[in-house]
Short mmCIF file of C-alpha atoms (C1' of nucleotides) in Angstrom, two decimals:
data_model
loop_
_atom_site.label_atom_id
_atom_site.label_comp_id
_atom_site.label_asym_id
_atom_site.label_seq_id
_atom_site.Cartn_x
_atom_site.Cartn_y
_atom_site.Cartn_z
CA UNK A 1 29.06 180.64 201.73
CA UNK A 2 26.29 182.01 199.51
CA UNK A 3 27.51 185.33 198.06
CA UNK A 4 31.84 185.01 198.59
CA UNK A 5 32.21 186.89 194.82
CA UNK A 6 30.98 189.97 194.27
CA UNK A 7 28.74 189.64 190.46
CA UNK A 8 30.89 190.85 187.67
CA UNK A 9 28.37 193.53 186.72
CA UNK A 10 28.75 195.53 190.01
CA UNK A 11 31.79 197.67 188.87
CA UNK A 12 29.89 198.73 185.56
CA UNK A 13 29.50 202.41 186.00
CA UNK A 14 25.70 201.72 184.74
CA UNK A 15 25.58 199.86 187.73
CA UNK A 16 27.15 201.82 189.74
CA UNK A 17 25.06 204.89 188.60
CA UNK A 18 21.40 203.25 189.16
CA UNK A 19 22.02 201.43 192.05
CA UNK A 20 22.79 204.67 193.94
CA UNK A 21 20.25 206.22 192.08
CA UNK A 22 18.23 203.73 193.81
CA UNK A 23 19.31 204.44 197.18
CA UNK A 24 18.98 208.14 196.30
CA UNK A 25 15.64 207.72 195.28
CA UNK A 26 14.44 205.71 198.56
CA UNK A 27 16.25 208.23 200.91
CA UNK A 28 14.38 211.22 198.87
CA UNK A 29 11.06 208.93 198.99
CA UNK A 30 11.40 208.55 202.65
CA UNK A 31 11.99 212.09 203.85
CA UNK A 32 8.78 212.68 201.04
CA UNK A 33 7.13 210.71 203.18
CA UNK A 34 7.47 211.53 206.34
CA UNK A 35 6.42 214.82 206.08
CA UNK A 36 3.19 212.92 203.67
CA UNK A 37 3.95 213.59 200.28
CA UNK A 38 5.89 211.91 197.30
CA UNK A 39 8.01 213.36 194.43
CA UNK A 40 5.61 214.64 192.38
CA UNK A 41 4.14 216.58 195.08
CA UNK A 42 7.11 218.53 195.54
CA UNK A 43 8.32 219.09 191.58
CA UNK A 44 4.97 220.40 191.45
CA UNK A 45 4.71 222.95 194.77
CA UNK A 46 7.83 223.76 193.31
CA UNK A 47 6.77 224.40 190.15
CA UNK A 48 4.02 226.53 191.30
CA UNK A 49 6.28 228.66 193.90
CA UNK A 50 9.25 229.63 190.98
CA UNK A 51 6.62 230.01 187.98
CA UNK A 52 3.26 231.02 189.64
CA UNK A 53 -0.05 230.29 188.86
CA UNK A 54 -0.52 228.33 185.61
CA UNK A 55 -2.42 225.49 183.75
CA UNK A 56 -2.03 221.98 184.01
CA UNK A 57 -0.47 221.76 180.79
CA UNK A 58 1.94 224.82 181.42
CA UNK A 59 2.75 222.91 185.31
CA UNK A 60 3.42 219.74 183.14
CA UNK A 61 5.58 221.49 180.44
CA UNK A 62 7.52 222.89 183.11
CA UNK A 63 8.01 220.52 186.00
CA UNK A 64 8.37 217.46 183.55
CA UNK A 65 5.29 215.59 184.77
CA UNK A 66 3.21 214.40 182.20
CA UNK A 67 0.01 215.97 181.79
CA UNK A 68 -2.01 212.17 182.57
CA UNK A 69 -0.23 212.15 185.91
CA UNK A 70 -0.56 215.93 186.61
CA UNK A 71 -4.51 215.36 187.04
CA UNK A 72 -3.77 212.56 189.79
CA UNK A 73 -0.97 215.14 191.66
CA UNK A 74 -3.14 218.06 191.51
CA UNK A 75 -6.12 215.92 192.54
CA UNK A 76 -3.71 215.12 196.11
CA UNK A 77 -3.17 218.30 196.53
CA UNK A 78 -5.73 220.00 196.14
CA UNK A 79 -7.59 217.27 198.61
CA UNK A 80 -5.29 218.58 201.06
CA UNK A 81 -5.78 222.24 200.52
CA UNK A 82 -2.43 222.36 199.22
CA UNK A 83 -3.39 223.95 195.64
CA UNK A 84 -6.65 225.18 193.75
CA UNK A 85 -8.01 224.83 190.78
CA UNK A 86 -10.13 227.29 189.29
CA UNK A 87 -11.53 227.31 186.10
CA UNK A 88 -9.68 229.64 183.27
CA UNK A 89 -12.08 232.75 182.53
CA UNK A 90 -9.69 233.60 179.53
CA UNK A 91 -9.86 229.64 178.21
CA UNK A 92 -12.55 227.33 179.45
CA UNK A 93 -10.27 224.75 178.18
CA UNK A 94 -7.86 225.70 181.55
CA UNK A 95 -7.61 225.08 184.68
CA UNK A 96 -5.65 227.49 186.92
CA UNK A 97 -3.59 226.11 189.03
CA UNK A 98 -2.32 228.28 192.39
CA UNK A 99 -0.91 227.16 195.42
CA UNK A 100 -2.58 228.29 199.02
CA UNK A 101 -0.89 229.37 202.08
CA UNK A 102 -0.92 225.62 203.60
CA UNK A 103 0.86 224.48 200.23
CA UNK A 104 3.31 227.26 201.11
CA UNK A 105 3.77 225.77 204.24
CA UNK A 106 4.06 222.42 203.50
CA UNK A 107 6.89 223.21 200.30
CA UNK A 108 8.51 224.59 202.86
CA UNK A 109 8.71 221.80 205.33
CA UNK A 110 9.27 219.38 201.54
CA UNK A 111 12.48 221.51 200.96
CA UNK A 112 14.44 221.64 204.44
CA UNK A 113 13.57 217.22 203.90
CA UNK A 114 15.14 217.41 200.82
CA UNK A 115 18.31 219.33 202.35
CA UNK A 116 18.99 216.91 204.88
CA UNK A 117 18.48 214.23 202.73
CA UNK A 118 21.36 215.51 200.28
CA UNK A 119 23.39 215.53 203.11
CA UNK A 120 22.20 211.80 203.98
CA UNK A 121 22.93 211.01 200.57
CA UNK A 122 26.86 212.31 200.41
CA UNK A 123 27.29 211.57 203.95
CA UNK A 124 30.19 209.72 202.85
CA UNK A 125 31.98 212.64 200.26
CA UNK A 126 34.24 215.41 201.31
CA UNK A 127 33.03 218.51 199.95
CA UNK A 128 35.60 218.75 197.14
CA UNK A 129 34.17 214.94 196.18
CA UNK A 130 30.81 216.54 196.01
CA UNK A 131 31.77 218.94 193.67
CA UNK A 132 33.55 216.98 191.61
CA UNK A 133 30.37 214.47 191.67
CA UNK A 134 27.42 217.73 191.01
CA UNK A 135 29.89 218.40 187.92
CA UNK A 136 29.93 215.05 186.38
CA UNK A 137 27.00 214.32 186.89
CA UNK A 138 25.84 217.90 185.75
CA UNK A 139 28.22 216.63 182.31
CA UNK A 140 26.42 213.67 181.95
CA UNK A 141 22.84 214.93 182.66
CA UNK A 142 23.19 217.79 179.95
CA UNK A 143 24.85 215.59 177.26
CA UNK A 144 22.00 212.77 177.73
CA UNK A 145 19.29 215.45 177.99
CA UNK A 146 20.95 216.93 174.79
CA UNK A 147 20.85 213.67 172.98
CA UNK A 148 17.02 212.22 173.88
CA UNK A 149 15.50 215.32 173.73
CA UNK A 150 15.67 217.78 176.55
CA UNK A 151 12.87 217.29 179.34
CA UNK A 152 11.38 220.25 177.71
CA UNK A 153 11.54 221.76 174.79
CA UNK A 154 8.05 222.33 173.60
CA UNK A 155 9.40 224.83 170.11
CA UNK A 156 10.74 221.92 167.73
CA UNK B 1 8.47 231.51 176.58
CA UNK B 2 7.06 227.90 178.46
CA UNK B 3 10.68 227.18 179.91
CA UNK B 4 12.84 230.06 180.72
CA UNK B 5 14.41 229.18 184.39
CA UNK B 6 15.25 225.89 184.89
CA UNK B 7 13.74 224.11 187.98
CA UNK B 8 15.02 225.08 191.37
CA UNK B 9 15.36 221.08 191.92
CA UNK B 10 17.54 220.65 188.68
CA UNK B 11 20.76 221.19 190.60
CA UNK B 12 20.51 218.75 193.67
CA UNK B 13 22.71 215.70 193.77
CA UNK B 14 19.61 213.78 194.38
CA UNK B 15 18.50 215.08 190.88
CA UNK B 16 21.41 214.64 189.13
CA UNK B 17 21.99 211.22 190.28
CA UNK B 18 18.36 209.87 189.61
CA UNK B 19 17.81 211.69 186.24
CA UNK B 20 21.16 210.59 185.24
CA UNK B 21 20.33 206.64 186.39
CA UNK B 22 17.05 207.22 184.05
CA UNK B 23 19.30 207.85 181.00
CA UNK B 24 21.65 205.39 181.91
CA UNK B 25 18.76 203.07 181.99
CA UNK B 26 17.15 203.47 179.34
CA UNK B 27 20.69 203.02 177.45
CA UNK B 28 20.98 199.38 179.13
CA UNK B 29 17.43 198.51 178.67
CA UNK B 30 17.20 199.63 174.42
CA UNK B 31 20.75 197.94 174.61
CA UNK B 32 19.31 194.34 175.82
CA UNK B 33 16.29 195.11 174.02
CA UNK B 34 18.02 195.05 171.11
CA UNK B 35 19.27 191.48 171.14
CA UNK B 36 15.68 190.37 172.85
CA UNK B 37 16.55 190.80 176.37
CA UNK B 38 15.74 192.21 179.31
CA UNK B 39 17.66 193.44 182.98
CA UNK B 40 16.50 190.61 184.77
CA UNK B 41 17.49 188.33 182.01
CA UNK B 42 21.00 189.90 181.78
CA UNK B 43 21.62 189.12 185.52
CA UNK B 44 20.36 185.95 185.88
CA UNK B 45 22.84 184.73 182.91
CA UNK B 46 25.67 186.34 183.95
CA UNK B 47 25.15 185.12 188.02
CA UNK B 48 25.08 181.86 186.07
CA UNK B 49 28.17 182.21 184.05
CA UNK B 50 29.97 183.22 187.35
CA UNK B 51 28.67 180.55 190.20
CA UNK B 52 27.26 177.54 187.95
CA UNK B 53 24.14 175.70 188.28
CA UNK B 54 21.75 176.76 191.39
CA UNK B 55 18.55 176.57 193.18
CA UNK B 56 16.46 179.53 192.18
CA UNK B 57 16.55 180.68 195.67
CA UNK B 58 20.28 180.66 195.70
CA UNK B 59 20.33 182.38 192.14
CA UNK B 60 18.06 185.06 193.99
CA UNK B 61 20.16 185.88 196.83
CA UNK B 62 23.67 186.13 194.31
CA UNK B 63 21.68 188.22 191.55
CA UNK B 64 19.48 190.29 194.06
CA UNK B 65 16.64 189.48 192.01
CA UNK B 66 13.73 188.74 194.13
CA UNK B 67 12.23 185.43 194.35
CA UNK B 68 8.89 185.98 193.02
CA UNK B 69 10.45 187.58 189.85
CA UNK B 70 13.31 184.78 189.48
CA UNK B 71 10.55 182.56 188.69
CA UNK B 72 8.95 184.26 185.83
CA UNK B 73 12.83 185.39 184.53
CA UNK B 74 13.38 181.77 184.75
CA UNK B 75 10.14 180.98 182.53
CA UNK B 76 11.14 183.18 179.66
CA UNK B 77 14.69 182.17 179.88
CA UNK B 78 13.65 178.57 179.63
CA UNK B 79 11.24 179.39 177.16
CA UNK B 80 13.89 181.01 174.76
CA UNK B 81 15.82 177.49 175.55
CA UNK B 82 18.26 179.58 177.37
CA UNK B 83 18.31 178.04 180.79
CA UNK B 84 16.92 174.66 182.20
CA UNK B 85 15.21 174.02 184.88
CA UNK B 86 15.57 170.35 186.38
CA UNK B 87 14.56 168.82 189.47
CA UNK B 88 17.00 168.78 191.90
CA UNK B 89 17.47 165.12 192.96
CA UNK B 90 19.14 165.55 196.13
CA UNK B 91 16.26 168.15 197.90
CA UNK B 92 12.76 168.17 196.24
CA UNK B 93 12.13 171.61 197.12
CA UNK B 94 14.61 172.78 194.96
CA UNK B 95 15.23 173.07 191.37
CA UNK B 96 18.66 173.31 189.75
CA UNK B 97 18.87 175.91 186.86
CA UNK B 98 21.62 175.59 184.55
CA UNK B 99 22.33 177.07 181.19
CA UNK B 100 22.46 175.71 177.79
CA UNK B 101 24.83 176.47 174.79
CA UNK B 102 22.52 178.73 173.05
CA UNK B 103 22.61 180.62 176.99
CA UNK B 104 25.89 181.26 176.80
CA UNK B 105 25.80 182.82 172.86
CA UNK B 106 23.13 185.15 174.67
CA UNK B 107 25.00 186.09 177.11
CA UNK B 108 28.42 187.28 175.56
CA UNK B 109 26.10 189.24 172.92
CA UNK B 110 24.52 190.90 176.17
CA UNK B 111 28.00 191.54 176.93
CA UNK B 112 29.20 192.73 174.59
CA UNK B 113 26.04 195.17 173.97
CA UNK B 114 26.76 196.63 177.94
CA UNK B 115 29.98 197.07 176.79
CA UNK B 116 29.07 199.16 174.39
CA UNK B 117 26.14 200.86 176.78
CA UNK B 118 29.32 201.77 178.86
CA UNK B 119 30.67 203.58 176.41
CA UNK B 120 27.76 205.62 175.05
CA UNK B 121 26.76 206.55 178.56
CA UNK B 122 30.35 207.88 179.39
CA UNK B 123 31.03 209.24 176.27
CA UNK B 124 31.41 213.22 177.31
CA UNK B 125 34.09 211.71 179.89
CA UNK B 126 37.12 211.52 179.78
CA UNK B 127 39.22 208.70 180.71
CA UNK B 128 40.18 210.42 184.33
CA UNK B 129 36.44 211.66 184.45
CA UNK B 130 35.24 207.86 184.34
CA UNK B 131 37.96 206.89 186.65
CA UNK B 132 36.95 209.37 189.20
CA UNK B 133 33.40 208.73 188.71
CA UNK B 134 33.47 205.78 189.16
CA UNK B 135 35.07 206.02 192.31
CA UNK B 136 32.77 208.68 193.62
CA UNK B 137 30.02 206.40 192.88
CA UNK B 138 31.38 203.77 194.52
CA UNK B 139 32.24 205.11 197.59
CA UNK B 140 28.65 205.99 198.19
CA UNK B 141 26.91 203.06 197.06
CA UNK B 142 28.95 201.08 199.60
CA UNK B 143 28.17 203.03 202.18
CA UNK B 144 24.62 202.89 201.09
CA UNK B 145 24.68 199.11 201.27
CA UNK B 146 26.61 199.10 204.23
CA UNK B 147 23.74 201.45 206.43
CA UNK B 148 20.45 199.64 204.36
CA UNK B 149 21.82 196.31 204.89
CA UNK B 150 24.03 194.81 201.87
CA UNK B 151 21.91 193.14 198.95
CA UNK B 152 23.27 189.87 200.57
CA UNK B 153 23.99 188.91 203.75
CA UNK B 154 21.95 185.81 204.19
CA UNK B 155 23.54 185.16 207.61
CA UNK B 156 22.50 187.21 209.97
"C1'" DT C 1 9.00 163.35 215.79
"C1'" DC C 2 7.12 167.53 215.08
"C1'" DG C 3 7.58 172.37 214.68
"C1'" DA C 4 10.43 175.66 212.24
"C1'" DA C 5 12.71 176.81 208.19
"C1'" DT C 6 13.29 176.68 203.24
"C1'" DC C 7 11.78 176.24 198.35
"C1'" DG C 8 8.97 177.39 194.37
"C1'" DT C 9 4.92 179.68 193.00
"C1'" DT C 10 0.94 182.86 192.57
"C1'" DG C 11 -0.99 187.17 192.84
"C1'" DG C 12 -0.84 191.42 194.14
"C1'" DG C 13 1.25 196.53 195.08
"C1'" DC C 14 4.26 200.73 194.47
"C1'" DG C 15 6.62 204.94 192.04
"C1'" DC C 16 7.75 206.90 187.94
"C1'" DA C 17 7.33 207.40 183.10
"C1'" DC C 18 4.72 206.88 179.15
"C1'" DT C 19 0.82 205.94 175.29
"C1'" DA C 20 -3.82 206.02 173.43
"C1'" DA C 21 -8.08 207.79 173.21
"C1'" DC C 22 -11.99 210.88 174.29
"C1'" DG C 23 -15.08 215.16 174.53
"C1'" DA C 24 -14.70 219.92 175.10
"C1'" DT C 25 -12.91 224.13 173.73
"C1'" DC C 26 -10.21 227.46 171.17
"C1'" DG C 27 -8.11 229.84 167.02
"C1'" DT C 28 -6.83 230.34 162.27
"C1'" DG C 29 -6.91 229.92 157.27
"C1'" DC C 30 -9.70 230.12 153.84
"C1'" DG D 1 -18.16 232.90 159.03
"C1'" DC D 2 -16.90 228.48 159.78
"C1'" DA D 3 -14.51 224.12 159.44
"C1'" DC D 4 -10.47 221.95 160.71
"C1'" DG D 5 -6.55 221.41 163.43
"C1'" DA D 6 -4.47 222.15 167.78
"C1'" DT D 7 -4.78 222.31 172.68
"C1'" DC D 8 -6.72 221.17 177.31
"C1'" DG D 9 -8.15 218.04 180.94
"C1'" DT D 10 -9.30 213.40 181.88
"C1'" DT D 11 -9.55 208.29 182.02
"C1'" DA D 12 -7.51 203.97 181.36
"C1'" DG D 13 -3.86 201.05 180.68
"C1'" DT D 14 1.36 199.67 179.87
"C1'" DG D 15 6.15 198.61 181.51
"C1'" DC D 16 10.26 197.99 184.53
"C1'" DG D 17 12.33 197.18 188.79
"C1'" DC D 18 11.50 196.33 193.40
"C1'" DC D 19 8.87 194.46 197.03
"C1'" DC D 20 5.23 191.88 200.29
"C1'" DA D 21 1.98 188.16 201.68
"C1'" DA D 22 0.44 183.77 201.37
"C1'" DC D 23 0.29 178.93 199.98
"C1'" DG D 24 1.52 173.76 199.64
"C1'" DA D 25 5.38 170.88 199.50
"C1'" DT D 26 9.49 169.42 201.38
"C1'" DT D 27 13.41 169.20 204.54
"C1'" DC D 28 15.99 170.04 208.81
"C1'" DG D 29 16.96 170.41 213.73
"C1'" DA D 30 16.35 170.00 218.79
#
DNA sequence: TCGAATCGTTGGGCGCACTAACGATCGTGC
DNA sequence: GCACGATCGTTAGTGCGCCCAACGATTCGA
């Protein structure tokens, strides 16, 4: 006899929106971890396999970590032989940033997680549902990102 | 030249869903914000409005806000002359929370401030877009609940 | 009646995102 | 040439939402 009503904000699409989010978010943190790693890990490994070698300002331009963070994340990694950091010949100012054969390895084993958790996540949706979710969402992503300033857009 | 491709992550529905949350977010949060309040705040008034006067525990169990943080949502609530907090005559343990006049003001602004969060989230939608959204969403958050244990089910 | 359960409270932690400030370095306009 | 502004890496600290552990006080149940 504690919770017979469900609250009245639980059909808000807000709701709705971040409390899966939330469940998304553990589901993505657990398969992170079990393999050792956490989100920013990944975006960066990521970042380094699609865009190469770069700074830590260029990796935090790109991936969308902020460049206070990036020093932690590349820190991890790099205690784990995942990534290097070398010092810029061109710029003393730089650090380049590359990935080693183990961080291969290990993006690797972070993306196949990742895969099974999106199936985890839309367990649930029919694969016409999915679509119809990826494009919504997709809608409201790009009109938000639009609106607040896209995650990047370092010209203007 | 810093952001050509976009992320090979940008496309999951894991992505999509928590990047989308984090918009939707920050739209409830400068929303409340705006009339002095916060999440926490929101729900506690609103659980409330719906089940009358309660213990804080019992508050915590209907609003899913933890324990620890009812009792400093309480405190500012109380503070603001929002809610009181009286000793509950019949068990000592407990307190019973109840809100004023000036709570219930507060709470039809934050109201009517979601309201309007609602509609600036969903705005590229349109009215069969929300609809199916919604639905989408909802299917997978209670099946979420369902498999991680519902955020209330005090017995058993 | 006495141990187990509940209540309120304190004090911490986490992930993610962000801000402010700093010394070092670079590069451009004058 | 060179001074000033911009950039780079780094440290330190903030905030929300969520959670855990522990505590004294009180109540309940077998």
């Amino acid at each position: 006899m504690e919770n017979p009503t469900p609250a009245s904000w639980e059909s808000l699409p807000s709701w709705l929106l971040t409390q899966t989010a939330g469940h998304a978010h553990r589901l993505v943190f657990d398969g992170f971890a079990s393999v050792g790693a956490r989100g920013y890990h990944y975006r960066l490994l990521a970042t380094l396999a699609e865009f190469g070698p770069a700074s830590q300002a260029a990796l935090g331009r790109r991936s969308g970590i902020h460049v206070s963070d990036m020093v932690a994340t590349i820190n991890e990694l790099a205690d784990e032989g995942l990534v290097e950091r070398a010092p810029d010949p061109a710029d003393r100012r730089r650090n380049v940033i590359s990935m080693t054969t183990a961080g291969k390895r290990q993006l690797r084993r972070l993306e196949k997680e990742l895969a099974e958790t999106q199936e985890r996540l839309l367990e649930p949706l029919s694969t016409e549902e999915r679509q119809r979710l990826t494009e919504l969402l997709s809608t409201l992503l790009d009109h938000h990102n639009r609106r607040t300033g896209a995650p990047e857009e370092p010209w203007r």
